[in-house]
Amino acid sequence: SLAGFGELMQDVLWCFSQVKGTVDTGVTEADIISTVEFNHTGELLATGDKGGRVVIFQREQESKNQPHRRGEYNVYSTFQSHEPEFDYLKSLEIEEKINKIRWLPQQNAAYFLLSTNDKTVKLWKVSERDKRPEGYNLKDEDGRLRDPSMITVLRVPVLRPMDLMVEATPRRVFANAHTYHINSISVNSDYETYMSADDLRINLWNFEITNQSFNIVDIKPANMEELTEVITAAEFHPHHCNTFVYSSSKGTIRLCDMRTAALCDRHAKFFEEPEDPSNRSFFSEIISSISDVKFSHSGRYIMTRDYLTVKVWDLNMENRPIETYQVHDYLRSKLCSLYENDCIFDKFECVWNGSDSVIMTGSYNNFFRMFDRNTKRDVTLEASRENSKPRAILKPRKVCVGGKRRKDEISVDSLDFSKKILHTAWHPSENIIAVAATNNLYIFQDKVN
Amino acid sequence: MECTLDAQSLISISLRKIHSSRTQRGGIKLHKNLLVSYVLRNARQLYLSERYAELYRRQQHYPDGAPLLAMPACPPPAAAPPELAVLPLPADTQDREARSCAVVRGGAELLEVPVCAAPPELQRAPCRDSSPGFYRATGSAGPGGGSSNSAAPGLLYAAGCDFGSGGAPHCSSRTTVLDLDTHVVTTVENGYLHQDCCSQCPCCCQPAPGLASPPPTPGTKRKYYPGQEEEEEGVEEGEPGGGGVAGGPPFAPCTKRARFEEYSAEHPQDSSNISNLISIFGSGFTGLVSRQQADSEQPLNGQLCSKQALASLGAWTRAIVAF
C-alpha cells in the first residue's frame, strides 16, 4: 500500500519488522550509526557508522510462501568506506565517521552511492558477481601463467555460475576541497553533478572529475571575528538542477539559483521566521540552529528541523513556515541541563514519506515522532528491544508533562537522553521506515492486512 | 525563561566547553563553538545588566555621589569613591568573591568580575599552557602574576592587556593565527585591540575617533612555508591544539571600560538616560538584547546598547570561535 494515498497516518499500524545490530549493553562507539538512507527504489538500505563502515541491506523478493515476511532486509554488502586520517600539518585528526550517504539513481546493473566523512567524499560502486570465466588459455585454473609455447590447443573461455559475490569498489575519491567539516552531500537531478557543503562553503562536483570542484557558496567573512553563522545543511531541488537550498545556524534557509551567478552568495529566496521575543533565553541561538533541511518529493516544500520543532515551508512564502510541529516542547524548560550535557547540540534529521503527507523525526528515549500534515495528528513511537517481537504492533507513547502521570506515560525526568534517534529514513513509496537507535537499526512496516 | 544556572555558571560552563573542544577528536567544531559563543554573550549581557542595575540602585542611595558614574574608567584612580570601595559582590557570591578579582580598585574592577568568573583552575591553566589562553599566543607576560587580579590573563582577554598597572601599554599583545585555507601564519601586533577596545579609552595613547575606527593594520606576517609568497589579510582561525590561537578580539574588561567610559563621558548626570536603562532592566529583563534591537539601535538608547558596544561584544564572543 502506498503511504498517503487514501491512507491516513492514524490508520497505519506500525509493526516491528527487524532489528540489526548487537544487543550488548555496552556500545562500541564505532558501531554507532551515523546515517541511514534508502535508495531510489527502496530496494537497498544503507547505513554508515562512526567507524567509517557502510552496511547495505537488500530487500528480499516477496515470497508467496511467506507473505507475512514482506520483503525483509538482509545484509547485501559491508565495506570500510573511510579510515581515520591524521593531518600532520595542522595537527588534526580527521574522523572516519560517515556523515552522510546518498545514492545515485540506478542506471545499470551496478549500484552507486556517495559516502562522506568530514573531509572526503567517495563514490562507491557496488556490483554483483555471480559468474566467473573459466578456461583461459594463458593461465590455468589456479591463475598460474602457462608457457605459451606449450599450448597446442585453443579453447574459448566460458562463464560459469559461482556463488554470488557483492563487491564494493571506490570509483572516485573527492578530496582536499573542504577546510571545514562536511555536513551534507546532495546528488543533482542531472545525475552528473553533486554538491558537498561544509560550515562555510559549498562545492559543486562533476562525478567524473576529482581534482577540482566549483565553489558555489562561500560565507566565510574576510575577518573571522565577524562570523555569525555557519552552513548546517544543503540539498538540491529534486527536479530543477539549477536550484538548491542551504540552511544556517541562525535558523534561516537560502534558496539559490546557479544560473544567476557562478558564486551563489546572493540568494534568490531567503526564508526566515521572526523570532518570538517572549521565548528568548540564553539558548535561543542554539535551538534555532537548523540541523536538517529536506525538499519534499514534489519539490514544492522544504522541511527544516531545529532543536525543538519541525517546520514546513512553502517555496513561495519566505516570511514564515506554513506549518510548525512541536517535537518535544517539554524540553524547553530543560535547556540548561541539556546545554550542560551537550544534548542541546544534537542534530536531528527529518524525512518525508513518499507522498509528502507525513513527516517523521527523532527524539530522545528512542522515541520518534510522525506528523500527518493533513489531519494535523501526531504520534510518538518507540524503538526498543522490548517491542521487538515479530510483527508486534507499536503502541503510541506519551510523555507526561506535568500533573498526574498516567500508567503508561513517561515523565520528562525519566527520559533517557543517551538514547537519541537522530537518523531515520522512509521508503520512497511504501510504509517502511528505518530508525537508527545508537548502534541498532530498526525496521518497521505497516501491518499487512 | 527558566534556568537553574546563573549567568556566571553558564559562562564557566561555556568556557570549559570551548576549552575541551580543542582536544576533541576530529578537530574543533566551528558550528558548536559558534553556538557556545552565543551563550557566552547572552550570559555576559545578563550579568553586566545586573551589575549596572545594581550600580543604579546604589546611586539612588547616594544621589550626591556623582562620581560613581562619572569616574574615569581607567585604573587605578588614586582615590576610589568610597561607595565603590566597599561595594560588595552580590549576596550569593561568597565563593565568587573568593575567586573573582576581589580587589576592588574602582569602577574598572567591577567590570572585571564577570571576566574572572571562570573557576580558578580554568583561569590558571591557560597560563601554564605553552599556548596560553584560548585566543592569544601571548606576546607579553600578562598582568602582574602576584595579584589575584591576574586571573586568566589569556583566558578571556589579551595576555598583556595590563589594565592593572595603568602604566604599561594597554593592549600590547600579539596574536598568532593560522589560516586554515592558505596556511599562512600571521602575527598581529595590537591588531584589533585598539580599534575595538580602546577607541574610547583615554588610557590608551590613541585618539578616540568615535564609533568609526579605521581598520587595524595587520601586523607582521610570517610565512608558514618557506616558499610561500601569499599573504592573507587579517586574522583567521587559529591552529587548534597548540600554537597560535584566535584572532584579536576586544577583550572583555577593556570593552566594558570603553563602554562605561563612553556612557559617563556623554551623560554624566543624565538621570533620564539612567531611568531609561532601568526601565528596561526592571521590566523582568526580557532585555537580553536581541539582534533586532542591536541592529536597529532602538529603543534602547543607553550607550550600553549602542551599536558599537554590541559589535564589540559580539566580536569578543565571535573571536572565541575564530581559532
Coordinates of C-alpha atoms in Angstrom, one line a residue, chain A:
Chain A
S1 CA 0.0 0.0 0.0
L2 CA 1.3 3.4 -0.8
A3 CA 1.7 5.8 2.1
G4 CA -0.6 8.6 2.0
F5 CA -2.7 7.6 -1.0
G6 CA -6.0 7.4 0.7
E7 CA -4.3 6.2 3.8
L8 CA -4.2 8.4 6.8
M9 CA -1.4 8.3 9.3
Q10 CA -3.7 7.2 12.1
D11 CA -4.9 4.3 10.1
V12 CA -1.4 2.9 9.8
L13 CA -0.4 0.4 12.3
W14 CA 3.3 0.3 12.5
C15 CA 4.8 -3.1 13.3
F16 CA 8.2 -4.2 14.2
S17 CA 9.9 -5.9 11.3
Q18 CA 13.6 -6.3 12.0
V19 CA 16.4 -5.0 14.1
K20 CA 20.0 -5.1 13.1
G21 CA 22.9 -4.8 15.4
T22 CA 24.0 -6.3 18.7
V23 CA 22.2 -6.3 21.9
D24 CA 25.2 -5.6 24.1
T25 CA 24.6 -3.2 26.9
G26 CA 27.9 -1.6 26.3
V27 CA 28.0 0.2 22.9
T28 CA 31.2 0.3 21.0
E29 CA 31.5 3.8 19.7
A30 CA 32.5 2.7 16.2
D31 CA 29.2 0.9 15.9
I32 CA 27.1 3.9 16.4
I33 CA 25.0 4.5 13.2
S34 CA 25.6 8.0 11.8
T35 CA 23.5 7.9 8.7
V36 CA 20.7 5.9 7.1
E37 CA 19.4 6.1 3.5
F38 CA 17.1 4.2 1.2
N39 CA 18.0 4.1 -2.4
H40 CA 15.5 5.5 -5.0
T41 CA 13.6 2.3 -5.4
G42 CA 13.7 1.3 -1.8
E43 CA 15.4 -2.0 -2.7
L44 CA 18.5 -1.1 -0.8
L45 CA 19.0 0.5 2.6
A46 CA 22.4 1.8 3.5
T47 CA 23.8 2.7 6.9
G48 CA 27.1 4.4 7.8
D49 CA 28.7 4.3 11.2
K50 CA 31.2 6.1 13.3
G51 CA 33.8 3.5 12.5
G52 CA 33.7 4.5 8.8
R53 CA 31.9 1.4 7.7
V54 CA 29.0 1.2 5.3
V55 CA 26.5 -1.6 5.5
I56 CA 24.0 -2.1 2.7
F57 CA 20.8 -4.2 3.2
Q58 CA 18.8 -5.5 0.3
R59 CA 15.2 -6.3 0.4
E60 CA 14.3 -9.9 -0.3
Q61 CA 11.9 -10.7 -3.1
E62 CA 8.5 -11.2 -1.8
S63 CA 7.8 -14.8 -1.4
K64 CA 4.4 -16.4 -1.9
N65 CA 5.3 -19.0 0.8
Q66 CA 5.8 -16.4 3.5
P67 CA 3.6 -13.4 2.6
H68 CA 3.9 -12.0 6.1
R69 CA 7.7 -11.7 5.7
R70 CA 7.0 -9.0 3.3
G71 CA 10.4 -8.2 2.0
E72 CA 12.9 -8.4 4.8
Y73 CA 16.1 -6.5 4.5
N74 CA 19.3 -8.6 4.7
V75 CA 22.9 -7.7 4.6
Y76 CA 24.0 -7.2 1.0
S77 CA 27.4 -5.7 1.3
T78 CA 29.7 -4.4 4.0
F79 CA 32.8 -2.3 3.4
Q80 CA 35.1 0.1 5.0
S81 CA 34.5 3.4 3.4
H82 CA 36.7 5.8 5.3
E83 CA 39.6 5.4 7.6
P84 CA 40.8 7.8 10.3
E85 CA 43.4 10.2 9.0
F86 CA 45.8 12.5 10.5
D87 CA 46.7 15.8 9.0
Y88 CA 50.2 16.4 10.2
L89 CA 50.4 19.9 9.0
K90 CA 47.5 21.1 11.1
S91 CA 47.8 18.6 13.9
L92 CA 44.3 17.5 13.2
E93 CA 42.8 14.1 13.4
I94 CA 40.1 13.5 10.7
E95 CA 37.3 11.3 11.9
E96 CA 36.3 8.3 9.8
K97 CA 32.7 8.7 10.9
I98 CA 30.3 8.6 7.9
N99 CA 28.4 11.8 8.0
K100 CA 26.1 11.2 5.0
I101 CA 25.3 8.6 2.4
R102 CA 23.5 9.5 -0.8
W103 CA 22.5 7.1 -3.5
L104 CA 22.7 7.7 -7.2
P105 CA 19.8 6.6 -9.3
Q106 CA 20.5 3.2 -10.8
Q107 CA 21.5 3.3 -14.5
N108 CA 22.8 -0.2 -15.0
A109 CA 23.3 -3.3 -13.0
A110 CA 25.6 -1.8 -10.5
Y111 CA 24.6 0.5 -7.6
F112 CA 26.4 3.7 -6.9
L113 CA 26.5 5.7 -3.7
L114 CA 28.3 8.7 -2.3
S115 CA 29.6 8.5 1.2
T116 CA 31.4 11.2 3.1
N117 CA 33.3 11.9 6.3
D118 CA 34.3 15.4 7.5
K119 CA 36.7 16.0 4.6
T120 CA 36.5 13.5 1.8
V121 CA 33.7 12.3 -0.4
K122 CA 33.9 8.9 -2.1
L123 CA 31.9 7.4 -4.9
W124 CA 31.4 3.6 -4.4
K125 CA 30.3 1.1 -6.9
V126 CA 28.5 -1.9 -5.6
S127 CA 28.1 -4.7 -8.0
E128 CA 27.4 -8.3 -8.1
R129 CA 29.4 -11.1 -9.5
D130 CA 27.7 -14.4 -9.9
K131 CA 29.6 -15.8 -12.8
R132 CA 33.3 -16.2 -13.5
P133 CA 35.2 -17.1 -16.6
E134 CA 36.8 -20.4 -16.8
G135 CA 39.0 -21.9 -19.4
Y136 CA 41.7 -19.4 -20.0
N137 CA 44.4 -20.3 -22.4
L138 CA 47.3 -18.5 -20.9
K139 CA 46.7 -19.3 -17.3
D140 CA 45.5 -22.4 -15.6
E141 CA 42.7 -22.7 -13.0
D142 CA 44.9 -21.6 -10.2
G143 CA 45.9 -18.5 -12.1
R144 CA 49.5 -19.5 -12.8
L145 CA 50.7 -18.5 -16.2
R146 CA 51.2 -21.1 -18.7
D147 CA 54.1 -21.2 -21.0
P148 CA 52.7 -20.1 -24.4
S149 CA 55.0 -22.4 -26.3
M150 CA 53.4 -25.4 -24.5
I151 CA 49.9 -24.6 -25.7
T152 CA 48.8 -26.8 -28.5
V153 CA 45.0 -26.4 -28.4
L154 CA 43.0 -23.2 -28.0
R155 CA 39.7 -23.0 -26.3
V156 CA 37.1 -20.3 -25.7
P157 CA 36.7 -19.3 -22.0
V158 CA 33.2 -19.7 -20.7
L159 CA 31.3 -18.1 -17.9
R160 CA 30.3 -20.4 -15.2
P161 CA 28.0 -19.7 -12.3
M162 CA 29.5 -19.0 -8.9
D163 CA 28.3 -18.1 -5.5
L164 CA 27.0 -14.6 -5.5
M165 CA 29.6 -12.1 -4.5
V166 CA 28.9 -8.5 -3.9
E167 CA 31.9 -6.2 -4.2
A168 CA 32.2 -2.6 -3.4
T169 CA 35.0 -0.6 -5.1
P170 CA 35.8 3.0 -4.7
R171 CA 35.5 4.6 -8.1
R172 CA 36.2 8.2 -7.2
V173 CA 37.7 10.0 -4.3
F174 CA 36.9 13.7 -4.0
A175 CA 39.4 15.1 -1.5
N176 CA 41.1 18.3 -0.4
A177 CA 38.3 20.6 -1.2
H178 CA 37.0 21.3 2.3
T179 CA 38.7 23.2 5.0
Y180 CA 35.8 22.8 7.4
H181 CA 33.7 19.9 8.3
I182 CA 31.4 18.5 5.6
N183 CA 27.8 18.3 6.8
S184 CA 25.9 17.5 3.6
I185 CA 26.1 16.0 0.2
S186 CA 23.4 16.1 -2.4
V187 CA 23.1 14.5 -5.8
N188 CA 21.8 16.8 -8.5
S189 CA 18.8 15.8 -10.6
D190 CA 21.1 15.9 -13.7
Y191 CA 22.9 12.9 -12.3
E192 CA 26.1 14.4 -13.5
T193 CA 27.0 16.7 -10.6
Y194 CA 26.6 16.8 -6.8
M195 CA 27.4 19.2 -4.1
S196 CA 29.2 19.0 -0.8
A197 CA 28.7 21.5 1.9
D198 CA 30.9 22.4 4.9
D199 CA 30.4 25.0 7.6
L200 CA 31.3 27.9 5.4
R201 CA 31.4 26.7 1.8
I202 CA 29.5 24.6 -0.8
N203 CA 31.3 23.0 -3.7
L204 CA 29.9 21.6 -6.9
W205 CA 31.5 18.5 -8.3
N206 CA 31.2 16.6 -11.5
F207 CA 31.3 12.9 -10.9
E208 CA 33.9 12.3 -13.4
I209 CA 36.4 14.9 -12.1
T210 CA 38.0 14.5 -8.8
N211 CA 40.8 17.0 -8.9
Q212 CA 38.7 20.1 -9.0
S213 CA 35.3 21.4 -7.9
F214 CA 33.4 24.7 -8.3
N215 CA 32.9 26.7 -5.2
I216 CA 29.3 27.9 -5.4
V217 CA 28.7 29.3 -1.9
D218 CA 31.2 30.9 0.4
I219 CA 30.1 32.6 3.5
K220 CA 33.4 32.9 5.2
P221 CA 33.9 36.5 6.2
A222 CA 37.1 38.3 5.5
N223 CA 37.5 38.7 9.2
M224 CA 36.7 35.6 11.1
E225 CA 35.7 37.7 14.1
E226 CA 32.7 38.7 12.1
L227 CA 31.5 35.2 11.7
T228 CA 27.9 35.0 12.9
E229 CA 26.5 31.9 11.2
V230 CA 27.6 28.7 9.5
I231 CA 26.0 26.4 6.9
T232 CA 24.3 23.5 8.5
A233 CA 22.8 21.5 5.6
A234 CA 22.3 21.8 1.9
E235 CA 20.2 20.0 -0.7
F236 CA 19.5 20.2 -4.4
H237 CA 16.0 20.6 -5.7
P238 CA 14.6 17.2 -6.7
H239 CA 13.7 18.3 -10.2
H240 CA 15.4 21.6 -11.0
C241 CA 19.0 21.0 -11.4
N242 CA 19.9 24.7 -11.1
T243 CA 18.2 25.2 -7.7
F244 CA 19.4 24.2 -4.2
V245 CA 18.9 25.3 -0.7
Y246 CA 21.1 25.6 2.3
S247 CA 20.2 26.2 5.9
S248 CA 22.2 28.1 8.6
S249 CA 22.9 28.1 12.3
K250 CA 20.7 31.2 12.6
G251 CA 17.6 29.3 11.5
T252 CA 17.4 30.7 8.0
I253 CA 17.2 29.0 4.7
R254 CA 18.5 30.4 1.4
L255 CA 17.4 29.2 -2.0
C256 CA 19.9 29.7 -4.7
D257 CA 19.8 29.6 -8.5
M258 CA 23.0 28.6 -10.1
R259 CA 22.0 30.2 -13.3
T260 CA 22.3 33.7 -11.9
A261 CA 25.9 33.6 -10.9
A262 CA 28.9 31.4 -10.6
L263 CA 29.2 32.2 -6.9
C264 CA 25.8 31.9 -5.4
D265 CA 26.4 34.2 -2.5
R266 CA 23.3 36.1 -3.3
H267 CA 20.3 34.1 -2.6
A268 CA 17.2 34.0 -4.8
K269 CA 15.0 33.5 -1.8
F270 CA 15.5 33.9 1.9
F271 CA 13.3 32.0 4.4
E272 CA 13.2 33.3 7.9
E273 CA 10.7 33.4 10.7
P274 CA 10.8 36.3 13.0
E275 CA 11.9 35.3 16.5
D276 CA 9.3 35.3 19.2
P277 CA 10.7 37.6 21.9
S278 CA 8.7 36.0 24.6
N279 CA 10.7 32.8 24.1
R280 CA 14.0 34.4 24.4
S281 CA 16.6 32.6 26.6
F282 CA 20.3 32.1 26.9
F283 CA 19.9 29.3 24.4
S284 CA 17.8 30.9 21.7
E285 CA 20.5 30.9 19.2
I286 CA 21.3 27.2 19.8
I287 CA 17.8 26.0 19.5
S288 CA 17.1 27.9 16.4
S289 CA 20.0 26.4 14.5
I290 CA 18.7 24.2 11.7
S291 CA 20.1 20.7 11.8
D292 CA 18.5 19.3 8.6
V293 CA 16.7 20.6 5.5
K294 CA 14.8 18.4 3.1
F295 CA 12.9 19.1 -0.1
S296 CA 9.6 17.4 -0.4
H297 CA 9.4 14.8 -3.2
S298 CA 7.2 17.2 -5.1
G299 CA 9.8 20.0 -4.8
R300 CA 7.2 22.5 -3.6
Y301 CA 8.1 22.5 0.0
I302 CA 11.1 22.3 2.2
M303 CA 11.2 20.9 5.7
T304 CA 13.6 22.1 8.4
R305 CA 14.4 20.7 11.8
D306 CA 15.7 22.7 14.7
Y307 CA 16.1 21.5 18.2
L308 CA 12.5 21.6 19.3
T309 CA 10.5 21.8 16.1
V310 CA 10.0 20.7 12.6
K311 CA 8.8 23.3 10.1
V312 CA 7.4 23.1 6.6
W313 CA 8.0 26.0 4.3
D314 CA 6.3 26.8 1.0
L315 CA 8.9 27.8 -1.5
N316 CA 6.6 30.7 -2.4
M317 CA 6.4 32.2 1.1
E318 CA 9.6 33.4 2.7
N319 CA 8.5 35.2 5.7
R320 CA 7.3 32.3 7.8
P321 CA 6.7 28.5 7.6
I322 CA 3.3 27.2 6.6
E323 CA 3.4 24.5 9.3
T324 CA 5.3 24.2 12.6
Y325 CA 5.3 21.0 14.6
Q326 CA 6.4 20.7 18.2
V327 CA 8.6 17.6 18.5
H328 CA 9.3 17.8 22.3
D329 CA 8.4 21.2 23.6
Y330 CA 8.6 19.9 27.2
L331 CA 12.4 20.2 26.8
R332 CA 12.1 24.0 26.6
S333 CA 12.3 24.2 30.4
K334 CA 15.3 21.8 30.5
L335 CA 17.6 23.7 28.1
C336 CA 20.1 24.5 30.8
S337 CA 20.7 20.8 31.7
L338 CA 20.7 19.9 28.0
Y339 CA 23.3 22.5 27.4
E340 CA 25.4 21.2 30.3
N341 CA 25.3 17.6 29.0
D342 CA 25.7 18.7 25.4
C343 CA 22.4 17.2 24.2
I344 CA 21.3 20.7 23.0
F345 CA 23.8 20.3 20.2
D346 CA 22.3 17.0 18.9
K347 CA 21.5 17.3 15.3
F348 CA 18.2 15.6 14.5
E349 CA 17.2 14.8 10.9
C350 CA 13.8 14.8 9.4
V351 CA 12.2 12.9 6.5
W352 CA 9.1 13.0 4.3
N353 CA 7.1 9.9 3.4
G354 CA 6.6 9.1 -0.2
S355 CA 3.6 11.2 -0.7
D356 CA 4.7 14.1 1.3
S357 CA 1.7 13.8 3.6
V358 CA 3.6 12.6 6.7
I359 CA 6.8 13.8 8.2
M360 CA 9.0 12.0 10.7
T361 CA 11.8 12.9 13.0
G362 CA 13.5 11.5 16.1
S363 CA 13.7 12.5 19.7
Y364 CA 15.1 11.1 23.0
N365 CA 14.4 7.9 24.9
N366 CA 14.5 6.2 21.5
F367 CA 11.2 7.9 20.6
F368 CA 10.5 9.1 17.2
R369 CA 7.6 11.2 16.0
M370 CA 5.3 11.4 13.0
F371 CA 3.1 14.3 12.0
D372 CA 0.3 14.0 9.5
R373 CA 0.2 17.2 7.6
N374 CA -3.4 16.8 6.5
T375 CA -5.1 15.8 9.7
K376 CA -2.6 17.5 12.0
R377 CA -2.4 14.5 14.2
D378 CA 0.8 13.2 15.5
V379 CA 2.1 10.0 17.1
T380 CA 5.1 9.1 19.2
L381 CA 6.6 5.6 18.8
E382 CA 9.5 3.9 20.4
A383 CA 12.3 1.8 19.0
S384 CA 13.1 -0.7 21.7
R385 CA 14.0 -4.3 22.1
E386 CA 11.0 -4.8 24.3
N387 CA 8.7 -4.1 21.4
S388 CA 10.7 -6.3 19.1
K389 CA 8.5 -9.3 18.7
P390 CA 7.9 -10.2 15.1
R391 CA 5.0 -8.1 13.7
A392 CA 4.3 -6.7 17.1
I393 CA 2.3 -3.5 16.7
L394 CA 3.9 -0.4 18.1
K395 CA 2.0 1.2 20.8
P396 CA 1.9 5.0 20.8
R397 CA 3.9 6.5 23.6
K398 CA 3.2 9.7 25.5
V399 CA 5.4 11.9 27.6
C400 CA 3.8 13.3 30.7
V401 CA 4.5 17.0 31.0
G402 CA 3.1 17.7 34.4
G403 CA 0.4 16.8 36.8
K404 CA -0.7 13.3 37.2
R405 CA 1.2 10.7 35.2
R406 CA -0.9 8.0 33.7
K407 CA 0.1 4.4 33.9
D408 CA 1.8 4.1 30.5
E409 CA 3.1 7.6 30.3
I410 CA 6.7 8.5 30.9
S411 CA 7.7 11.6 32.8
V412 CA 10.1 14.1 31.3
D413 CA 12.6 13.4 34.0
S414 CA 12.6 9.7 33.3
L415 CA 13.6 10.2 29.7
D416 CA 16.9 8.6 28.7
F417 CA 18.8 11.3 26.9
S418 CA 21.6 8.9 25.9
K419 CA 19.1 7.1 23.7
K420 CA 18.6 9.5 20.9
I421 CA 17.2 8.9 17.4
L422 CA 19.0 11.3 15.1
H423 CA 18.7 9.4 11.8
T424 CA 15.6 7.9 10.2
A425 CA 14.7 7.0 6.7
W426 CA 11.3 6.4 4.9
H427 CA 11.0 4.1 2.0
P428 CA 10.3 6.1 -1.2
S429 CA 6.9 4.5 -1.9
E430 CA 5.9 2.2 0.9
N431 CA 5.2 2.4 4.6
I432 CA 8.6 1.0 5.6
I433 CA 10.8 3.1 7.9
A434 CA 14.3 2.6 9.1
V435 CA 15.2 4.1 12.5
A436 CA 18.7 4.2 13.8
A437 CA 18.9 3.9 17.6
T438 CA 22.5 4.3 18.6
N439 CA 24.1 1.0 17.3
N440 CA 20.8 -0.7 16.3
L441 CA 18.8 -0.3 13.1
Y442 CA 15.1 -0.9 13.5
I443 CA 12.9 -1.5 10.5
F444 CA 9.2 -1.0 10.9
Q445 CA 6.5 -1.7 8.4
D446 CA 2.8 -1.1 8.4
K447 CA 0.6 -4.0 9.2
V448 CA -0.2 -6.3 6.3
N449 CA -3.9 -6.9 6.3

